[in-house]
PDB file of C-alpha atoms and ligand atoms in Angstrom:
ATOM      1  CA  MET W   1      82.696 164.630 246.031  1.00 38.00           C
ATOM      2  CA  PRO W   2      82.436 166.390 249.375  1.00 43.00           C
ATOM      3  CA  ASP W   3      79.211 168.048 250.427  1.00 44.00           C
ATOM      4  CA  THR W   4      79.612 171.263 248.557  1.00 46.00           C
ATOM      5  CA  GLU W   5      76.046 172.521 248.849  1.00 47.00           C
ATOM      6  CA  GLN W   6      76.665 174.582 251.994  1.00 49.00           C
ATOM      7  CA  SER W   7      79.319 176.678 250.491  1.00 52.00           C
ATOM      8  CA  LYS W   8      77.635 177.390 247.164  1.00 54.00           C
ATOM      9  CA  PRO W   9      76.851 180.974 246.756  1.00 56.00           C
ATOM     10  CA  GLU W  10      73.197 181.560 246.038  1.00 61.00           C
ATOM     11  CA  THR W  11      73.801 183.078 242.692  1.00 67.00           C
ATOM     12  CA  GLY W  12      76.179 180.387 241.175  1.00 86.00           C
ATOM     13  CA  HIS W  13      77.650 180.854 237.661  1.00 93.00           C
ATOM     14  CA  PRO W  14      75.860 178.864 235.162  1.00 94.00           C
ATOM     15  CA  GLU W  15      79.152 177.073 234.211  1.00 96.00           C
ATOM     16  CA  GLU W  16      80.804 176.839 237.640  1.00 96.00           C
ATOM     17  CA  ARG W  17      82.722 173.783 238.431  1.00 96.00           C
ATOM     18  CA  TRP W  18      83.300 172.359 241.952  1.00 96.00           C
ATOM     19  CA  THR W  19      86.445 170.378 242.526  1.00 96.00           C
ATOM     20  CA  PRO W  20      87.777 168.907 245.754  1.00 96.00           C
ATOM     21  CA  ILE W  21      91.260 170.258 246.715  1.00 96.00           C
ATOM     22  CA  HIS W  22      92.601 168.633 249.869  1.00 96.00           C
ATOM     23  CA  GLY W  23      89.069 167.510 250.564  1.00 95.00           C
ATOM     24  CA  GLN W  24      87.678 171.020 250.447  1.00 96.00           C
ATOM     25  CA  PRO W  25      85.392 172.298 247.565  1.00 95.00           C
ATOM     26  CA  TYR W  26      87.084 174.697 245.176  1.00 96.00           C
ATOM     27  CA  ARG W  27      84.668 176.648 242.792  1.00 96.00           C
ATOM     28  CA  SER W  28      85.968 177.742 239.443  1.00 97.00           C
ATOM     29  CA  ILE W  29      84.406 179.329 236.428  1.00 97.00           C
ATOM     30  CA  PRO W  30      85.414 179.124 232.754  1.00 97.00           C
ATOM     31  CA  TYR W  31      88.003 181.549 231.435  1.00 97.00           C
ATOM     32  CA  ARG W  32      88.076 181.695 227.599  1.00 97.00           C
ATOM     33  CA  PRO W  33      89.584 184.892 226.332  1.00 98.00           C
ATOM     34  CA  ALA W  34      89.744 185.050 222.500  1.00 98.00           C
ATOM     35  CA  ARG W  35      93.275 184.138 221.459  1.00 98.00           C
ATOM     36  CA  MET W  36      95.065 187.180 219.804  1.00 98.00           C
ATOM     37  CA  PRO W  37      96.537 186.349 216.359  1.00 98.00           C
ATOM     38  CA  GLU W  38     100.303 186.181 216.640  1.00 98.00           C
ATOM     39  CA  ALA W  39     100.872 189.190 214.217  1.00 98.00           C
ATOM     40  CA  GLU W  40      98.567 191.357 216.416  1.00 98.00           C
ATOM     41  CA  SER W  41     100.383 190.273 219.617  1.00 98.00           C
ATOM     42  CA  LEU W  42     103.691 191.308 218.001  1.00 98.00           C
ATOM     43  CA  SER W  43     102.442 194.665 216.951  1.00 98.00           C
ATOM     44  CA  GLN W  44     100.620 195.289 220.254  1.00 98.00           C
ATOM     45  CA  ALA W  45     103.758 194.402 222.233  1.00 98.00           C
ATOM     46  CA  ALA W  46     106.003 196.628 220.158  1.00 98.00           C
ATOM     47  CA  GLU W  47     103.656 199.530 220.331  1.00 98.00           C
ATOM     48  CA  LEU W  48     103.290 199.119 224.066  1.00 98.00           C
ATOM     49  CA  LYS W  49     106.988 198.985 224.531  1.00 98.00           C
ATOM     50  CA  ASP W  50     107.428 202.245 222.619  1.00 98.00           C
ATOM     51  CA  ARG W  51     104.702 204.017 224.583  1.00 98.00           C
ATOM     52  CA  MET W  52     106.172 202.767 227.877  1.00 98.00           C
ATOM     53  CA  ARG W  53     109.560 204.022 226.963  1.00 98.00           C
ATOM     54  CA  GLU W  54     108.048 207.567 226.736  1.00 98.00           C
ATOM     55  CA  ARG W  55     107.166 207.500 230.512  1.00 98.00           C
ATOM     56  CA  ARG W  56     109.321 209.636 232.630  1.00 98.00           C
ATOM     57  CA  THR W  57     109.180 210.344 236.333  1.00 98.00           C
ATOM     58  CA  VAL W  58     108.138 213.986 236.576  1.00 98.00           C
ATOM     59  CA  ARG W  59     108.892 216.253 239.457  1.00 98.00           C
ATOM     60  CA  GLN W  60     107.698 219.618 238.013  1.00 98.00           C
ATOM     61  CA  PHE W  61     104.060 219.629 237.483  1.00 98.00           C
ATOM     62  CA  SER W  62     101.620 222.161 235.917  1.00 98.00           C
ATOM     63  CA  PRO W  63      98.876 223.098 238.346  1.00 97.00           C
ATOM     64  CA  ASP W  64      96.363 222.430 235.566  1.00 98.00           C
ATOM     65  CA  PRO W  65      93.626 220.110 236.694  1.00 98.00           C
ATOM     66  CA  VAL W  66      93.398 216.557 235.368  1.00 98.00           C
ATOM     67  CA  PRO W  67      90.234 214.650 234.430  1.00 98.00           C
ATOM     68  CA  THR W  68      89.408 213.033 237.853  1.00 98.00           C
ATOM     69  CA  GLN W  69      87.575 210.081 236.110  1.00 98.00           C
ATOM     70  CA  ALA W  70      90.755 209.147 234.264  1.00 99.00           C
ATOM     71  CA  VAL W  71      92.648 209.051 237.638  1.00 99.00           C
ATOM     72  CA  ARG W  72      89.783 206.911 239.176  1.00 99.00           C
ATOM     73  CA  ASP W  73      89.995 204.640 236.141  1.00 99.00           C
ATOM     74  CA  ALA W  74      93.819 204.365 236.548  1.00 99.00           C
ATOM     75  CA  ILE W  75      93.154 203.369 240.191  1.00 99.00           C
ATOM     76  CA  ALA W  76      90.618 200.811 239.054  1.00 99.00           C
ATOM     77  CA  CYS W  77      93.250 199.318 236.735  1.00 99.00           C
ATOM     78  CA  ALA W  78      95.805 199.232 239.704  1.00 99.00           C
ATOM     79  CA  ALA W  79      93.148 197.404 241.757  1.00 98.00           C
ATOM     80  CA  THR W  80      93.003 194.578 239.140  1.00 98.00           C
ATOM     81  CA  ALA W  81      96.519 193.619 240.216  1.00 99.00           C
ATOM     82  CA  PRO W  82      97.101 190.125 241.257  1.00 98.00           C
ATOM     83  CA  SER W  83      97.676 189.811 245.081  1.00 98.00           C
ATOM     84  CA  GLY W  84      98.798 187.308 247.670  1.00 98.00           C
ATOM     85  CA  ALA W  85      95.737 184.929 248.240  1.00 98.00           C
ATOM     86  CA  HIS W  86      93.608 187.539 246.298  1.00 98.00           C
ATOM     87  CA  GLN W  87      93.398 189.630 249.405  1.00 98.00           C
ATOM     88  CA  GLN W  88      93.789 192.938 247.592  1.00 98.00           C
ATOM     89  CA  PRO W  89      95.661 194.574 250.439  1.00 98.00           C
ATOM     90  CA  TRP W  90      95.537 198.109 249.193  1.00 98.00           C
ATOM     91  CA  THR W  91      93.759 201.391 249.752  1.00 98.00           C
ATOM     92  CA  PHE W  92      94.223 204.278 247.379  1.00 99.00           C
ATOM     93  CA  ALA W  93      93.586 207.756 248.816  1.00 98.00           C
ATOM     94  CA  LEU W  94      92.847 210.163 245.987  1.00 99.00           C
ATOM     95  CA  VAL W  95      93.728 213.695 247.322  1.00 98.00           C
ATOM     96  CA  GLN W  96      92.668 216.812 245.496  1.00 98.00           C
ATOM     97  CA  ASP W  97      91.893 219.150 248.382  1.00 98.00           C
ATOM     98  CA  PRO W  98      94.496 221.860 248.338  1.00 98.00           C
ATOM     99  CA  GLU W  99      94.564 222.257 252.064  1.00 98.00           C
ATOM    100  CA  ILE W 100      95.260 218.539 252.592  1.00 98.00           C
ATOM    101  CA  ARG W 101      97.964 218.503 249.929  1.00 98.00           C
ATOM    102  CA  ARG W 102      99.519 221.504 251.670  1.00 98.00           C
ATOM    103  CA  ARG W 103      99.643 219.600 254.946  1.00 98.00           C
ATOM    104  CA  ILE W 104     101.065 216.526 253.249  1.00 98.00           C
ATOM    105  CA  ARG W 105     103.771 218.711 251.749  1.00 98.00           C
ATOM    106  CA  GLU W 106     104.567 220.368 254.935  1.00 98.00           C
ATOM    107  CA  ALA W 107     104.980 217.110 256.805  1.00 97.00           C
ATOM    108  CA  ALA W 108     106.933 215.426 254.001  1.00 97.00           C
ATOM    109  CA  GLU W 109     109.365 218.333 253.682  1.00 97.00           C
ATOM    110  CA  HIS W 110     109.914 218.229 257.536  1.00 96.00           C
ATOM    111  CA  GLU W 111     110.944 214.506 257.276  1.00 95.00           C
ATOM    112  CA  GLU W 112     112.800 215.027 254.050  1.00 95.00           C
ATOM    113  CA  ARG W 113     114.892 217.917 255.546  1.00 96.00           C
ATOM    114  CA  VAL W 114     116.174 215.590 258.183  1.00 95.00           C
ATOM    115  CA  SER W 115     116.884 212.836 255.484  1.00 95.00           C
ATOM    116  CA  TYR W 116     118.816 215.207 253.157  1.00 95.00           C
ATOM    117  CA  ASP W 117     120.575 216.770 256.201  1.00 95.00           C
ATOM    118  CA  GLY W 118     122.399 213.479 256.806  1.00 92.00           C
ATOM    119  CA  ARG W 119     119.851 210.748 257.796  1.00 93.00           C
ATOM    120  CA  LEU W 120     120.227 209.121 254.343  1.00 95.00           C
ATOM    121  CA  GLY W 121     124.028 208.956 254.564  1.00 96.00           C
ATOM    122  CA  GLU W 122     126.648 210.063 252.119  1.00 96.00           C
ATOM    123  CA  GLU W 123     126.443 206.901 249.792  1.00 97.00           C
ATOM    124  CA  TRP W 124     122.684 207.354 249.415  1.00 96.00           C
ATOM    125  CA  LEU W 125     122.910 211.076 248.847  1.00 96.00           C
ATOM    126  CA  ALA W 126     125.614 210.493 246.155  1.00 96.00           C
ATOM    127  CA  ALA W 127     123.265 207.922 244.392  1.00 96.00           C
ATOM    128  CA  LEU W 128     120.536 210.488 244.379  1.00 95.00           C
ATOM    129  CA  ARG W 129     122.617 213.347 242.932  1.00 95.00           C
ATOM    130  CA  PRO W 130     122.095 212.405 239.253  1.00 95.00           C
ATOM    131  CA  LEU W 131     118.358 212.716 239.938  1.00 95.00           C
ATOM    132  CA  GLY W 132     118.496 216.225 241.267  1.00 93.00           C
ATOM    133  CA  THR W 133     116.271 215.562 244.125  1.00 95.00           C
ATOM    134  CA  ASP W 134     116.164 217.506 247.384  1.00 95.00           C
ATOM    135  CA  GLU W 135     113.977 218.259 250.395  1.00 96.00           C
ATOM    136  CA  VAL W 136     111.786 220.747 248.490  1.00 97.00           C
ATOM    137  CA  LYS W 137     108.634 218.783 247.389  1.00 98.00           C
ATOM    138  CA  ARG W 138     106.776 221.293 245.243  1.00 98.00           C
ATOM    139  CA  HIS W 139     105.186 218.465 243.339  1.00 98.00           C
ATOM    140  CA  LEU W 140     102.983 217.661 246.410  1.00 98.00           C
ATOM    141  CA  THR W 141     101.162 221.048 246.007  1.00 98.00           C
ATOM    142  CA  ASP W 142     101.674 221.699 242.343  1.00 98.00           C
ATOM    143  CA  ALA W 143     100.269 218.405 241.062  1.00 98.00           C
ATOM    144  CA  PRO W 144      96.459 218.734 241.148  1.00 98.00           C
ATOM    145  CA  ALA W 145      96.097 215.232 242.513  1.00 98.00           C
ATOM    146  CA  LEU W 146      97.908 212.974 244.834  1.00 98.00           C
ATOM    147  CA  ILE W 147      97.265 209.178 245.189  1.00 99.00           C
ATOM    148  CA  VAL W 148      98.515 207.984 248.455  1.00 98.00           C
ATOM    149  CA  VAL W 149      98.808 204.216 248.395  1.00 98.00           C
ATOM    150  CA  PHE W 150      98.359 202.383 251.644  1.00 98.00           C
ATOM    151  CA  GLN W 151      99.201 198.720 252.175  1.00 98.00           C
ATOM    152  CA  GLN W 152      96.910 196.754 254.485  1.00 97.00           C
ATOM    153  CA  ARG W 153      99.346 194.899 256.689  1.00 93.00           C
ATOM    154  CA  TYR W 154      96.512 192.719 258.056  1.00 96.00           C
ATOM    155  CA  TRP W 155      92.688 192.810 258.101  1.00 93.00           C
ATOM    156  CA  LEU W 156      90.542 193.227 261.130  1.00 91.00           C
ATOM    157  CA  GLY W 157      87.653 190.831 261.785  1.00 92.00           C
ATOM    158  CA  GLU W 158      84.364 192.152 263.141  1.00 93.00           C
ATOM    159  CA  ASP W 159      85.461 191.239 266.727  1.00 94.00           C
ATOM    160  CA  GLY W 160      88.748 193.179 266.243  1.00 90.00           C
ATOM    161  CA  THR W 161      90.983 190.064 265.645  1.00 94.00           C
ATOM    162  CA  LYS W 162      93.859 190.580 263.367  1.00 96.00           C
ATOM    163  CA  HIS W 163      94.149 188.298 260.291  1.00 96.00           C
ATOM    164  CA  LYS W 164      97.279 187.890 258.243  1.00 96.00           C
ATOM    165  CA  HIS W 165      97.674 189.262 254.635  1.00 97.00           C
ATOM    166  CA  TYR W 166     100.165 187.488 252.566  1.00 98.00           C
ATOM    167  CA  TYR W 167     102.841 188.993 250.228  1.00 98.00           C
ATOM    168  CA  VAL W 168     101.726 192.536 250.881  1.00 98.00           C
ATOM    169  CA  ASP W 169     104.867 194.326 249.700  1.00 98.00           C
ATOM    170  CA  GLU W 170     104.851 192.384 246.396  1.00 98.00           C
ATOM    171  CA  SER W 171     101.006 192.770 245.824  1.00 98.00           C
ATOM    172  CA  VAL W 172     101.112 196.534 246.454  1.00 98.00           C
ATOM    173  CA  GLY W 173     104.357 196.952 244.400  1.00 98.00           C
ATOM    174  CA  ILE W 174     102.617 195.276 241.425  1.00 99.00           C
ATOM    175  CA  ALA W 175      99.447 197.453 241.852  1.00 99.00           C
ATOM    176  CA  VAL W 176     101.549 200.616 241.804  1.00 99.00           C
ATOM    177  CA  GLY W 177     103.341 199.480 238.724  1.00 98.00           C
ATOM    178  CA  MET W 178     100.058 198.968 237.090  1.00 99.00           C
ATOM    179  CA  LEU W 179      98.948 202.305 238.334  1.00 99.00           C
ATOM    180  CA  LEU W 180     101.893 204.036 236.770  1.00 99.00           C
ATOM    181  CA  SER W 181     101.253 202.313 233.498  1.00 98.00           C
ATOM    182  CA  ALA W 182      97.602 203.163 233.420  1.00 99.00           C
ATOM    183  CA  LEU W 183      98.376 206.818 234.260  1.00 99.00           C
ATOM    184  CA  HIS W 184     100.873 207.050 231.492  1.00 99.00           C
ATOM    185  CA  LEU W 185      98.828 205.387 228.988  1.00 98.00           C
ATOM    186  CA  SER W 186      96.038 207.733 229.779  1.00 98.00           C
ATOM    187  CA  GLY W 187      98.303 210.774 229.065  1.00 98.00           C
ATOM    188  CA  LEU W 188      99.025 211.689 232.727  1.00 99.00           C
ATOM    189  CA  ALA W 189     102.401 212.206 234.378  1.00 98.00           C
ATOM    190  CA  ALA W 190     103.251 210.858 237.767  1.00 98.00           C
ATOM    191  CA  LEU W 191     106.113 210.277 240.282  1.00 98.00           C
ATOM    192  CA  VAL W 192     106.541 207.764 242.959  1.00 98.00           C
ATOM    193  CA  HIS W 193     107.402 209.763 246.061  1.00 97.00           C
ATOM    194  CA  THR W 194     108.512 207.955 249.208  1.00 94.00           C
ATOM    195  CA  PRO W 195     108.913 210.374 252.099  1.00 90.00           C
ATOM    196  CA  SER W 196     110.453 208.520 255.010  1.00 89.00           C
ATOM    197  CA  PRO W 197     109.088 207.937 257.657  1.00 94.00           C
ATOM    198  CA  MET W 198     105.542 208.137 256.204  1.00 95.00           C
ATOM    199  CA  ARG W 199     103.396 207.723 259.301  1.00 96.00           C
ATOM    200  CA  PHE W 200     102.174 211.333 259.034  1.00 97.00           C
ATOM    201  CA  LEU W 201     100.165 210.209 256.002  1.00 98.00           C
ATOM    202  CA  SER W 202      97.915 207.996 258.073  1.00 98.00           C
ATOM    203  CA  GLN W 203      97.414 210.844 260.565  1.00 98.00           C
ATOM    204  CA  VAL W 204      96.612 213.443 257.837  1.00 98.00           C
ATOM    205  CA  LEU W 205      94.346 211.180 255.986  1.00 98.00           C
ATOM    206  CA  GLY W 206      92.744 209.482 259.090  1.00 98.00           C
ATOM    207  CA  ARG W 207      93.557 205.915 257.967  1.00 97.00           C
ATOM    208  CA  PRO W 208      93.007 202.890 260.308  1.00 95.00           C
ATOM    209  CA  GLU W 209      95.854 201.237 262.181  1.00 94.00           C
ATOM    210  CA  ASN W 210      96.013 198.199 259.720  1.00 95.00           C
ATOM    211  CA  GLU W 211      97.032 200.479 256.892  1.00 97.00           C
ATOM    212  CA  LYS W 212     100.580 201.667 256.358  1.00 98.00           C
ATOM    213  CA  ALA W 213     101.623 204.213 253.706  1.00 98.00           C
ATOM    214  CA  PHE W 214     103.499 202.764 250.926  1.00 98.00           C
ATOM    215  CA  ALA W 215     104.011 205.685 248.487  1.00 98.00           C
ATOM    216  CA  VAL W 216     102.608 209.022 247.434  1.00 98.00           C
ATOM    217  CA  VAL W 217     101.908 209.374 243.656  1.00 98.00           C
ATOM    218  CA  PRO W 218     101.450 212.973 242.463  1.00 98.00           C
ATOM    219  CA  VAL W 219      99.518 213.074 239.254  1.00 99.00           C
ATOM    220  CA  GLY W 220      99.245 215.902 236.691  1.00 98.00           C
ATOM    221  CA  TYR W 221     100.724 217.281 233.568  1.00 99.00           C
ATOM    222  CA  PRO W 222     104.290 218.203 233.259  1.00 98.00           C
ATOM    223  CA  ALA W 223     105.079 221.986 233.760  1.00 98.00           C
ATOM    224  CA  PRO W 224     105.667 223.844 230.580  1.00 98.00           C
ATOM    225  CA  ASP W 225     109.331 224.161 231.617  1.00 98.00           C
ATOM    226  CA  CYS W 226     109.647 220.658 233.016  1.00 98.00           C
ATOM    227  CA  GLN W 227     113.137 219.112 232.921  1.00 98.00           C
ATOM    228  CA  VAL W 228     114.039 215.502 233.804  1.00 98.00           C
ATOM    229  CA  PRO W 229     117.415 213.917 234.297  1.00 98.00           C
ATOM    230  CA  ASP W 230     119.045 212.640 231.102  1.00 97.00           C
ATOM    231  CA  LEU W 231     118.787 208.943 232.137  1.00 95.00           C
ATOM    232  CA  VAL W 232     119.827 205.964 230.023  1.00 97.00           C
ATOM    233  CA  ARG W 233     117.791 202.784 230.540  1.00 98.00           C
ATOM    234  CA  LYS W 234     119.626 199.483 230.470  1.00 98.00           C
ATOM    235  CA  ALA W 235     119.460 197.661 227.194  1.00 98.00           C
ATOM    236  CA  LEU W 236     117.349 194.626 226.936  1.00 98.00           C
ATOM    237  CA  ASP W 237     120.357 192.302 226.748  1.00 98.00           C
ATOM    238  CA  GLN W 238     121.528 193.734 230.098  1.00 98.00           C
ATOM    239  CA  VAL W 239     118.216 192.901 231.920  1.00 98.00           C
ATOM    240  CA  LEU W 240     117.091 189.761 230.072  1.00 98.00           C
ATOM    241  CA  VAL W 241     118.578 186.385 230.431  1.00 98.00           C
ATOM    242  CA  GLU W 242     117.034 183.715 228.244  1.00 98.00           C
ATOM    243  CA  VAL W 243     117.513 180.113 229.177  1.00 98.00           C
TER     244      VAL W 243
HETATM  245  N1  LIG N   1     112.420 209.692 249.568  1.00 55.30           N
HETATM  246  C1  LIG N   1     113.364 210.870 249.223  1.00 55.30           C
HETATM  247  C2  LIG N   1     114.668 210.319 248.769  1.00 55.30           C
HETATM  248  C3  LIG N   1     114.763 209.589 247.471  1.00 55.30           C
HETATM  249  C4  LIG N   1     115.069 208.280 247.551  1.00 55.30           C
HETATM  250  C5  LIG N   1     115.296 207.486 246.383  1.00 55.30           C
HETATM  251  I1  LIG N   1     115.977 205.602 246.449  1.00 55.30           I
HETATM  252  C6  LIG N   1     114.911 208.125 245.084  1.00 55.30           C
HETATM  253  O1  LIG N   1     115.003 207.353 244.033  1.00 55.30           O
HETATM  254  C7  LIG N   1     114.518 209.379 245.161  1.00 55.30           C
HETATM  255  C8  LIG N   1     114.372 210.107 246.300  1.00 55.30           C
HETATM  256  C9  LIG N   1     112.673 211.803 248.297  1.00 55.30           C
HETATM  257  O2  LIG N   1     111.596 211.485 247.873  1.00 55.30           O
HETATM  258  O3  LIG N   1     113.343 212.770 247.959  1.00 55.30           O
END
């Protein structure tokens, strides 16, 4: 065994194990979740599938407030996502202040006007037509909460040196998927809004230079007269190949 004493944290886990990996000490702790009986697995999976099928992207929100703690808990769920080298390269800005939401909407609509006026190109605009989107982003001020998700492209050491983060897009994408699931399962509606370019979000929210906006997720309840496009999801046999 290599000399592991130096790297041992002071409060070691009672059942920690030290193993050399490429000559370096690797510390692990036991993971023994109770195994779910098969019948329960099947019923949980089927129920979850049905609940997830009810999720829809919502663009028309009621201004009714949402329970802030439920949104914080959903963010806590998202922050359990696996990430490259467990670097957790994300920051979630929860914005409820009406003035900040108004500024975000104003800046987003400014960019989106340019996009819908031609920057996206005809093929892209045609692909969006079935979704009924345009440059008017009422959801940014109607929804009572916005979660602005930032990816940390790198981390800054105390002396200002930049250190690489790995698989940042994948990690943050997984976290946003978990966020949407958690919000939905908590009874809240959401939308992934990707104004482009998104630099204004860093400015409005005063985020540091290592963070880059990834998406804005408005959260709330659907408006009483909310309409959604009549989309059809691909059948399982169109998306699943079993080998
Ligand atoms: N970001 C724009 C355009 C847009 C792009 C895609 I791809 C969508 O699925 C939906 C919208 C917007 O938010 O309107």
